[in-house]
Amino acid sequence: MPADSRIHITDLEAAINHWRHRSPADAAGGAALCEELVALAEVYARLVYQRQDSIAEDDMPPDAMFAWLDWYDTTMDTPCIAICSTSQGDATCKGCGRSFGEVQDWLELSPVQKRAVWRRITIEGTALRFTRYKERAGG
């Protein structure tokens, strides 16, 4: 299970882009940004200024967290590709890259913890989800 609950800056960028597309600024009437976009941008700017790549879930302002969770709801929940080797005794699933504990506890993980797992397995890129499975699927 993830050691801590942190939101990575790349997820903030994705949430900012989500809100930019969902609620674009009106160029004709001024460049006013929606409240959700402003909340996320303030957190993003603080991370950049402090040269940090993530923020603790508990440190996210409520309005920014609401905006981030709205984006999160548009993402794929589970990395499972229905090739689960943890059911065969593997400590790490060859299909999705999650640990046995992550597979077992997935429904209890918070959105922030799930995104941390997604980030780790994407960076590792060793699971079938990211290699041969993708090639077989024509991707």
PDB file of C-alpha atoms in Angstrom:
ATOM      1  CA  MET A   1       0.000   0.000   0.000  1.00  0.00           C
ATOM      2  CA  PRO A   2       1.279   3.554  -0.646  1.00  0.00           C
ATOM      3  CA  ALA A   3       3.281   4.871   2.282  1.00  0.00           C
ATOM      4  CA  ASP A   4       1.709   8.313   2.141  1.00  0.00           C
ATOM      5  CA  SER A   5      -1.151  10.136   0.536  1.00  0.00           C
ATOM      6  CA  ARG A   6       0.337  12.728  -1.796  1.00  0.00           C
ATOM      7  CA  ILE A   7      -1.002  14.319  -4.951  1.00  0.00           C
ATOM      8  CA  HIS A   8       1.646  14.543  -7.653  1.00  0.00           C
ATOM      9  CA  ILE A   9       2.075  17.703  -9.701  1.00  0.00           C
ATOM     10  CA  THR A  10       1.275  15.814 -12.913  1.00  0.00           C
ATOM     11  CA  ASP A  11      -2.173  15.000 -11.504  1.00  0.00           C
ATOM     12  CA  LEU A  12      -2.638  18.676 -10.680  1.00  0.00           C
ATOM     13  CA  GLU A  13      -1.715  19.514 -14.287  1.00  0.00           C
ATOM     14  CA  ALA A  14      -4.255  16.991 -15.566  1.00  0.00           C
ATOM     15  CA  ALA A  15      -6.936  18.428 -13.260  1.00  0.00           C
ATOM     16  CA  ILE A  16      -6.110  21.964 -14.421  1.00  0.00           C
ATOM     17  CA  ASN A  17      -6.459  20.883 -18.046  1.00  0.00           C
ATOM     18  CA  HIS A  18      -9.738  19.137 -17.210  1.00  0.00           C
ATOM     19  CA  TRP A  19     -11.137  22.395 -15.815  1.00  0.00           C
ATOM     20  CA  ARG A  20      -9.697  24.461 -18.683  1.00  0.00           C
ATOM     21  CA  HIS A  21     -11.689  22.316 -21.117  1.00  0.00           C
ATOM     22  CA  ARG A  22     -14.758  22.062 -18.914  1.00  0.00           C
ATOM     23  CA  SER A  23     -14.984  25.770 -18.143  1.00  0.00           C
ATOM     24  CA  PRO A  24     -12.856  27.823 -20.568  1.00  0.00           C
ATOM     25  CA  ALA A  25     -12.189  31.492 -19.900  1.00  0.00           C
ATOM     26  CA  ASP A  26     -14.330  33.864 -21.923  1.00  0.00           C
ATOM     27  CA  ALA A  27     -11.861  35.825 -24.057  1.00  0.00           C
ATOM     28  CA  ALA A  28     -14.537  38.276 -25.209  1.00  0.00           C
ATOM     29  CA  GLY A  29     -15.756  39.052 -21.705  1.00  0.00           C
ATOM     30  CA  GLY A  30     -12.397  39.026 -19.973  1.00  0.00           C
ATOM     31  CA  ALA A  31     -10.056  36.295 -18.907  1.00  0.00           C
ATOM     32  CA  ALA A  32     -11.848  35.288 -15.719  1.00  0.00           C
ATOM     33  CA  LEU A  33     -11.083  31.711 -14.688  1.00  0.00           C
ATOM     34  CA  CYS A  34     -13.527  29.464 -12.887  1.00  0.00           C
ATOM     35  CA  GLU A  35     -13.066  29.065  -9.134  1.00  0.00           C
ATOM     36  CA  GLU A  36     -11.942  25.429  -9.454  1.00  0.00           C
ATOM     37  CA  LEU A  37      -9.203  26.353 -11.901  1.00  0.00           C
ATOM     38  CA  VAL A  38      -7.972  29.174  -9.704  1.00  0.00           C
ATOM     39  CA  ALA A  39      -7.875  26.872  -6.657  1.00  0.00           C
ATOM     40  CA  LEU A  40      -5.830  24.238  -8.508  1.00  0.00           C
ATOM     41  CA  ALA A  41      -3.540  26.827 -10.094  1.00  0.00           C
ATOM     42  CA  GLU A  42      -2.703  28.313  -6.699  1.00  0.00           C
ATOM     43  CA  VAL A  43      -1.612  24.904  -5.386  1.00  0.00           C
ATOM     44  CA  TYR A  44       0.315  24.195  -8.596  1.00  0.00           C
ATOM     45  CA  ALA A  45       2.100  27.567  -8.451  1.00  0.00           C
ATOM     46  CA  ARG A  46       3.063  27.014  -4.819  1.00  0.00           C
ATOM     47  CA  LEU A  47       4.555  23.611  -5.669  1.00  0.00           C
ATOM     48  CA  VAL A  48       6.541  25.070  -8.559  1.00  0.00           C
ATOM     49  CA  TYR A  49       7.756  27.989  -6.441  1.00  0.00           C
ATOM     50  CA  GLN A  50       8.814  25.636  -3.633  1.00  0.00           C
ATOM     51  CA  ARG A  51      10.330  23.201  -6.139  1.00  0.00           C
ATOM     52  CA  GLN A  52       8.137  20.389  -4.869  1.00  0.00           C
ATOM     53  CA  ASP A  53       6.637  17.639  -7.019  1.00  0.00           C
ATOM     54  CA  SER A  54       3.741  16.702  -4.742  1.00  0.00           C
ATOM     55  CA  ILE A  55       1.507  17.911  -1.947  1.00  0.00           C
ATOM     56  CA  ALA A  56       0.148  15.953   1.010  1.00  0.00           C
ATOM     57  CA  GLU A  57      -3.548  15.234   0.741  1.00  0.00           C
ATOM     58  CA  ASP A  58      -4.108  16.907   4.118  1.00  0.00           C
ATOM     59  CA  ASP A  59      -2.414  20.096   2.858  1.00  0.00           C
ATOM     60  CA  MET A  60      -4.737  20.510  -0.123  1.00  0.00           C
ATOM     61  CA  PRO A  61      -7.164  23.395   0.377  1.00  0.00           C
ATOM     62  CA  PRO A  62     -10.768  22.112   0.345  1.00  0.00           C
ATOM     63  CA  ASP A  63     -11.720  23.960  -2.855  1.00  0.00           C
ATOM     64  CA  ALA A  64      -8.665  22.596  -4.679  1.00  0.00           C
ATOM     65  CA  MET A  65      -9.387  19.092  -3.386  1.00  0.00           C
ATOM     66  CA  PHE A  66     -12.975  19.333  -4.630  1.00  0.00           C
ATOM     67  CA  ALA A  67     -11.709  20.367  -8.084  1.00  0.00           C
ATOM     68  CA  TRP A  68      -9.094  17.582  -8.087  1.00  0.00           C
ATOM     69  CA  LEU A  69     -11.689  14.972  -7.102  1.00  0.00           C
ATOM     70  CA  ASP A  70     -13.964  16.160  -9.914  1.00  0.00           C
ATOM     71  CA  TRP A  71     -11.114  15.443 -12.359  1.00  0.00           C
ATOM     72  CA  TYR A  72     -10.349  12.134 -10.614  1.00  0.00           C
ATOM     73  CA  ASP A  73     -13.916  10.984 -11.246  1.00  0.00           C
ATOM     74  CA  THR A  74     -13.163  11.137 -14.999  1.00  0.00           C
ATOM     75  CA  THR A  75     -10.166   8.783 -14.745  1.00  0.00           C
ATOM     76  CA  MET A  76     -10.058   4.994 -14.971  1.00  0.00           C
ATOM     77  CA  ASP A  77     -10.416   3.573 -11.482  1.00  0.00           C
ATOM     78  CA  THR A  78      -8.513   0.314 -11.617  1.00  0.00           C
ATOM     79  CA  PRO A  79      -5.473  -0.739 -13.626  1.00  0.00           C
ATOM     80  CA  CYS A  80      -6.749  -4.335 -13.742  1.00  0.00           C
ATOM     81  CA  ILE A  81      -6.671  -5.993 -17.174  1.00  0.00           C
ATOM     82  CA  ALA A  82      -8.220  -9.271 -15.971  1.00  0.00           C
ATOM     83  CA  ILE A  83      -4.899 -11.126 -16.033  1.00  0.00           C
ATOM     84  CA  CYS A  84      -4.370 -11.386 -12.288  1.00  0.00           C
ATOM     85  CA  SER A  85      -1.346 -13.366 -11.230  1.00  0.00           C
ATOM     86  CA  THR A  86      -1.709 -12.497  -7.536  1.00  0.00           C
ATOM     87  CA  SER A  87      -4.526 -15.051  -7.445  1.00  0.00           C
ATOM     88  CA  GLN A  88      -1.848 -17.582  -8.464  1.00  0.00           C
ATOM     89  CA  GLY A  89       0.440 -16.571  -5.585  1.00  0.00           C
ATOM     90  CA  ASP A  90       2.551 -13.795  -7.133  1.00  0.00           C
ATOM     91  CA  ALA A  91       3.493 -10.930  -4.801  1.00  0.00           C
ATOM     92  CA  THR A  92       3.083  -8.483  -7.712  1.00  0.00           C
ATOM     93  CA  CYS A  93       0.462  -8.894 -10.415  1.00  0.00           C
ATOM     94  CA  LYS A  94       1.993  -9.497 -13.837  1.00  0.00           C
ATOM     95  CA  GLY A  95      -1.118  -8.030 -15.467  1.00  0.00           C
ATOM     96  CA  CYS A  96      -1.418  -4.643 -13.763  1.00  0.00           C
ATOM     97  CA  GLY A  97       1.714  -4.265 -11.627  1.00  0.00           C
ATOM     98  CA  ARG A  98      -0.031  -3.833  -8.281  1.00  0.00           C
ATOM     99  CA  SER A  99       1.123  -5.647  -5.169  1.00  0.00           C
ATOM    100  CA  PHE A 100      -1.035  -8.380  -3.650  1.00  0.00           C
ATOM    101  CA  GLY A 101      -2.026  -5.976  -0.870  1.00  0.00           C
ATOM    102  CA  GLU A 102      -2.953  -3.228  -3.326  1.00  0.00           C
ATOM    103  CA  VAL A 103      -5.146  -5.629  -5.289  1.00  0.00           C
ATOM    104  CA  GLN A 104      -6.822  -6.911  -2.109  1.00  0.00           C
ATOM    105  CA  ASP A 105      -7.346  -3.462  -0.551  1.00  0.00           C
ATOM    106  CA  TRP A 106      -8.135  -1.498  -3.741  1.00  0.00           C
ATOM    107  CA  LEU A 107     -11.705  -0.660  -2.764  1.00  0.00           C
ATOM    108  CA  GLU A 108     -10.548   0.760   0.578  1.00  0.00           C
ATOM    109  CA  LEU A 109      -7.833   3.002  -0.911  1.00  0.00           C
ATOM    110  CA  SER A 110      -8.570   6.706  -1.179  1.00  0.00           C
ATOM    111  CA  PRO A 111      -8.497   8.385  -4.594  1.00  0.00           C
ATOM    112  CA  VAL A 112      -5.109   9.904  -3.718  1.00  0.00           C
ATOM    113  CA  GLN A 113      -3.691   6.515  -2.750  1.00  0.00           C
ATOM    114  CA  LYS A 114      -5.056   4.960  -5.963  1.00  0.00           C
ATOM    115  CA  ARG A 115      -3.407   7.672  -8.060  1.00  0.00           C
ATOM    116  CA  ALA A 116      -0.104   7.033  -6.237  1.00  0.00           C
ATOM    117  CA  VAL A 117      -0.330   3.365  -7.224  1.00  0.00           C
ATOM    118  CA  TRP A 118      -1.213   4.319 -10.815  1.00  0.00           C
ATOM    119  CA  ARG A 119       1.801   6.646 -10.945  1.00  0.00           C
ATOM    120  CA  ARG A 120       4.170   3.985  -9.616  1.00  0.00           C
ATOM    121  CA  ILE A 121       3.038   1.225 -11.962  1.00  0.00           C
ATOM    122  CA  THR A 122       3.060   3.609 -14.931  1.00  0.00           C
ATOM    123  CA  ILE A 123       6.624   4.693 -14.183  1.00  0.00           C
ATOM    124  CA  GLU A 124       7.722   1.075 -13.710  1.00  0.00           C
ATOM    125  CA  GLY A 125       5.966   0.124 -16.951  1.00  0.00           C
ATOM    126  CA  THR A 126       6.747  -3.564 -16.507  1.00  0.00           C
ATOM    127  CA  ALA A 127       3.240  -5.014 -16.186  1.00  0.00           C
ATOM    128  CA  LEU A 128       1.509  -6.577 -19.170  1.00  0.00           C
ATOM    129  CA  ARG A 129      -0.817  -3.550 -19.117  1.00  0.00           C
ATOM    130  CA  PHE A 130       2.128  -1.477 -20.354  1.00  0.00           C
ATOM    131  CA  THR A 131       3.981  -4.008 -22.510  1.00  0.00           C
ATOM    132  CA  ARG A 132       2.828  -7.096 -24.401  1.00  0.00           C
ATOM    133  CA  TYR A 133      -0.854  -6.628 -23.611  1.00  0.00           C
ATOM    134  CA  LYS A 134      -0.775  -3.207 -25.248  1.00  0.00           C
ATOM    135  CA  GLU A 135       0.952  -4.639 -28.330  1.00  0.00           C
ATOM    136  CA  ARG A 136      -1.585  -7.481 -28.616  1.00  0.00           C
ATOM    137  CA  ALA A 137      -4.432  -4.995 -28.315  1.00  0.00           C
ATOM    138  CA  GLY A 138      -3.049  -3.066 -31.275  1.00  0.00           C
ATOM    139  CA  GLY A 139      -1.846  -0.070 -29.203  1.00  0.00           C
TER     140      GLY A 139
END
